[in-house]
Amino acid sequence: MEMIYQKLAVVGEVGAGKTQFIHTISEISPFATEAKSSVDIGKEYTTVGIDYGRLMLADHIALGIYGLPGQQRFQMLWEMVRRGLWGLLVLVRFNDDAKIHVLHEILDYFFATKKDLPLVIGLTHCDEAASDDDINLLLDSIQYTLDDHQLQAPVVPVDPRDVESSLMLLSLFDSLQNPAEDFEEKLHVI
């Protein structure tokens, strides 16, 4: 049987957990392109290229996982990965200064011409929220952004350090790729 190769792009703002997500689920030693940050971004290292990992989904299906920086200046990297995507995972970091404009820029780019790309939004760092109300405010902003782009996507909490949590996102992509009769039943929002 011929090997099938799928591509998943993981994009999001600085510190959202893209590199950690790839390290958590990759079956190979991931290729990471982190460099010491020259500005204060809340962490010592940041991704400056494409992180890469791989996961076998079945005996003949390999998933290439491409971690991409979320800043617009890295659109040349987005372009390198965009064609032939199996899915787009956008990680949104919960914090007091959520960068919803980054989500807008990512959606503008990846969905400018193609609206049928499977999309999942992973909400990271939820443990830093002072209350559920804070998370709900961010969820409202994410939903408004999706509505503004005329997109539907499951929005789910994820801990990129946890294997089960991370693999749950992949099962969502599988259900989006193989939809049941009623998409609304598969759509899960916190």
Tab-separated table of C-alpha atoms in Angstrom:
chain	number	residue	atom	x	y	z
A	1	MET	CA	0.000	0.000	0.000
A	2	GLU	CA	1.298	3.443	-0.929
A	3	MET	CA	2.244	5.849	1.880
A	4	ILE	CA	-0.092	8.834	2.248
A	5	TYR	CA	1.444	12.028	3.610
A	6	GLN	CA	-0.771	14.685	5.243
A	7	LYS	CA	0.254	18.157	6.460
A	8	LEU	CA	-0.952	19.942	9.578
A	9	ALA	CA	0.062	23.566	10.147
A	10	VAL	CA	0.214	24.761	13.765
A	11	VAL	CA	0.186	28.563	13.957
A	12	GLY	CA	-0.249	31.015	16.802
A	13	GLU	CA	1.154	33.909	18.721
A	14	VAL	CA	4.428	33.853	20.634
A	15	GLY	CA	4.221	31.525	23.630
A	16	ALA	CA	0.990	29.810	22.570
A	17	GLY	CA	2.570	26.330	22.730
A	18	LYS	CA	3.286	25.448	19.094
A	19	THR	CA	6.763	24.005	19.675
A	20	GLN	CA	5.616	22.192	22.811
A	21	PHE	CA	2.641	20.680	20.935
A	22	ILE	CA	4.980	19.263	18.286
A	23	HIS	CA	7.434	17.940	20.885
A	24	THR	CA	4.551	16.274	22.745
A	25	ILE	CA	3.047	14.294	19.864
A	26	SER	CA	5.878	13.783	17.381
A	27	GLU	CA	7.151	10.226	17.014
A	28	ILE	CA	10.444	11.469	15.656
A	29	SER	CA	12.883	13.832	17.279
A	30	PRO	CA	11.357	17.172	16.220
A	31	PHE	CA	13.287	19.704	14.230
A	32	ALA	CA	12.995	23.003	16.114
A	33	THR	CA	14.094	26.433	14.939
A	34	GLU	CA	14.173	28.328	18.192
A	35	ALA	CA	16.556	31.190	18.852
A	36	LYS	CA	17.223	33.358	21.859
A	37	SER	CA	14.803	36.270	21.782
A	38	SER	CA	16.328	39.729	21.491
A	39	VAL	CA	13.238	41.363	23.064
A	40	ASP	CA	11.166	40.564	26.133
A	41	ILE	CA	8.426	38.188	24.974
A	42	GLY	CA	7.881	36.414	28.266
A	43	LYS	CA	10.205	33.520	27.430
A	44	GLU	CA	13.863	33.101	26.574
A	45	TYR	CA	13.520	31.375	23.175
A	46	THR	CA	11.154	31.843	20.241
A	47	THR	CA	10.539	30.030	16.957
A	48	VAL	CA	12.189	31.771	14.003
A	49	GLY	CA	11.509	29.221	11.262
A	50	ILE	CA	9.502	26.063	10.764
A	51	ASP	CA	9.387	23.478	13.541
A	52	TYR	CA	8.705	19.976	12.231
A	53	GLY	CA	7.510	16.710	13.702
A	54	ARG	CA	5.793	13.592	12.366
A	55	LEU	CA	3.147	11.210	13.621
A	56	MET	CA	1.956	7.992	12.005
A	57	LEU	CA	-1.855	8.001	11.959
A	58	ALA	CA	-2.056	4.503	10.466
A	59	ASP	CA	0.336	2.011	8.866
A	60	HIS	CA	0.221	3.953	5.601
A	61	ILE	CA	-0.676	7.508	6.728
A	62	ALA	CA	1.969	9.921	8.024
A	63	LEU	CA	1.112	13.350	9.404
A	64	GLY	CA	3.759	16.039	9.011
A	65	ILE	CA	3.314	18.692	11.711
A	66	TYR	CA	4.615	22.140	10.801
A	67	GLY	CA	4.903	24.728	13.568
A	68	LEU	CA	4.836	28.248	12.187
A	69	PRO	CA	5.431	31.589	13.898
A	70	GLY	CA	2.223	33.619	14.109
A	71	GLN	CA	3.703	37.006	13.275
A	72	GLN	CA	2.735	38.393	9.880
A	73	ARG	CA	6.381	38.962	8.952
A	74	PHE	CA	6.723	35.169	8.659
A	75	GLN	CA	4.092	34.853	5.899
A	76	MET	CA	6.753	33.514	3.532
A	77	LEU	CA	6.917	30.446	5.810
A	78	TRP	CA	3.118	30.246	5.861
A	79	GLU	CA	3.180	30.180	2.057
A	80	MET	CA	5.718	27.339	2.003
A	81	VAL	CA	3.390	25.130	4.064
A	82	ARG	CA	-0.079	26.312	2.985
A	83	ARG	CA	-0.567	24.182	-0.120
A	84	GLY	CA	-2.075	20.754	0.412
A	85	LEU	CA	-2.850	21.171	4.114
A	86	TRP	CA	-4.834	18.444	5.863
A	87	GLY	CA	-5.751	20.967	8.539
A	88	LEU	CA	-4.901	24.211	10.300
A	89	LEU	CA	-4.515	24.330	14.072
A	90	VAL	CA	-4.435	27.825	15.517
A	91	LEU	CA	-3.270	28.047	19.116
A	92	VAL	CA	-4.581	31.061	21.021
A	93	ARG	CA	-2.879	31.804	24.303
A	94	PHE	CA	-5.045	32.887	27.215
A	95	ASN	CA	-3.561	35.888	28.967
A	96	ASP	CA	-4.578	39.345	30.097
A	97	ASP	CA	-3.604	40.751	26.712
A	98	ALA	CA	-4.908	38.147	24.256
A	99	LYS	CA	-3.724	38.962	20.761
A	100	ILE	CA	-6.937	38.465	18.771
A	101	HIS	CA	-5.445	40.511	15.918
A	102	VAL	CA	-2.990	37.618	15.384
A	103	LEU	CA	-5.949	35.240	14.903
A	104	HIS	CA	-7.459	37.708	12.393
A	105	GLU	CA	-4.203	37.857	10.420
A	106	ILE	CA	-3.837	34.073	10.340
A	107	LEU	CA	-7.425	33.532	9.213
A	108	ASP	CA	-7.153	36.323	6.614
A	109	TYR	CA	-4.129	34.619	5.115
A	110	PHE	CA	-5.074	30.943	5.222
A	111	PHE	CA	-8.739	31.438	4.279
A	112	ALA	CA	-8.397	34.242	1.704
A	113	THR	CA	-9.191	31.938	-1.203
A	114	LYS	CA	-10.072	28.565	0.315
A	115	LYS	CA	-12.843	28.302	2.906
A	116	ASP	CA	-13.007	24.495	3.217
A	117	LEU	CA	-9.719	23.912	5.054
A	118	PRO	CA	-10.442	22.081	8.318
A	119	LEU	CA	-9.741	24.432	11.226
A	120	VAL	CA	-9.459	23.849	14.962
A	121	ILE	CA	-8.744	26.546	17.535
A	122	GLY	CA	-6.845	25.375	20.614
A	123	LEU	CA	-7.024	27.617	23.672
A	124	THR	CA	-3.848	27.285	25.734
A	125	HIS	CA	-2.810	28.513	29.191
A	126	CYS	CA	-6.401	28.365	30.500
A	127	ASP	CA	-4.975	27.567	33.935
A	128	GLU	CA	-3.791	31.191	34.113
A	129	ALA	CA	-7.367	32.534	34.044
A	130	ALA	CA	-8.608	34.111	37.254
A	131	SER	CA	-12.170	32.976	36.501
A	132	ASP	CA	-14.377	31.273	33.932
A	133	ASP	CA	-15.690	34.736	33.023
A	134	ASP	CA	-12.222	35.678	31.765
A	135	ILE	CA	-12.118	32.592	29.544
A	136	ASN	CA	-15.649	33.285	28.313
A	137	LEU	CA	-14.637	36.807	27.255
A	138	LEU	CA	-11.806	35.372	25.169
A	139	LEU	CA	-14.119	32.722	23.718
A	140	ASP	CA	-16.562	35.476	22.706
A	141	SER	CA	-13.723	37.328	20.952
A	142	ILE	CA	-12.639	34.158	19.147
A	143	GLN	CA	-16.215	33.415	18.065
A	144	TYR	CA	-16.669	36.997	16.824
A	145	THR	CA	-13.469	36.610	14.782
A	146	LEU	CA	-14.663	33.301	13.303
A	147	ASP	CA	-18.047	34.868	12.466
A	148	ASP	CA	-16.279	37.842	10.879
A	149	HIS	CA	-14.448	35.404	8.569
A	150	GLN	CA	-17.603	33.294	8.010
A	151	LEU	CA	-15.899	30.234	9.446
A	152	GLN	CA	-16.978	27.484	11.809
A	153	ALA	CA	-14.431	25.736	13.977
A	154	PRO	CA	-14.337	23.876	17.244
A	155	VAL	CA	-12.677	25.911	19.995
A	156	VAL	CA	-11.276	23.700	22.724
A	157	PRO	CA	-8.913	24.022	25.651
A	158	VAL	CA	-5.631	22.217	25.153
A	159	ASP	CA	-2.535	21.642	27.208
A	160	PRO	CA	0.266	21.248	24.633
A	161	ARG	CA	2.367	19.477	27.289
A	162	ASP	CA	-0.195	16.690	27.639
A	163	VAL	CA	-0.288	13.852	25.094
A	164	GLU	CA	-4.005	13.060	25.526
A	165	SER	CA	-5.026	16.708	25.292
A	166	SER	CA	-2.911	17.228	22.170
A	167	LEU	CA	-4.071	14.037	20.444
A	168	MET	CA	-7.686	15.028	21.145
A	169	LEU	CA	-7.168	17.928	18.725
A	170	LEU	CA	-6.102	15.503	16.018
A	171	SER	CA	-9.256	13.453	16.553
A	172	LEU	CA	-11.247	16.651	15.972
A	173	PHE	CA	-9.504	17.077	12.625
A	174	ASP	CA	-10.385	13.507	11.754
A	175	SER	CA	-14.037	14.162	12.540
A	176	LEU	CA	-13.942	17.349	10.423
A	177	GLN	CA	-12.357	15.434	7.549
A	178	ASN	CA	-14.995	12.710	7.840
A	179	PRO	CA	-18.084	14.664	8.907
A	180	ALA	CA	-21.180	13.010	10.297
A	181	GLU	CA	-24.580	14.128	9.119
A	182	ASP	CA	-24.741	16.923	11.692
A	183	PHE	CA	-21.598	19.042	12.053
A	184	GLU	CA	-23.095	20.891	15.017
A	185	GLU	CA	-22.925	17.703	17.113
A	186	LYS	CA	-19.160	17.541	16.547
A	187	LEU	CA	-18.611	21.224	17.272
A	188	HIS	CA	-17.393	21.527	20.852
A	189	VAL	CA	-16.956	24.872	22.517
A	190	ILE	CA	-16.065	25.253	26.181
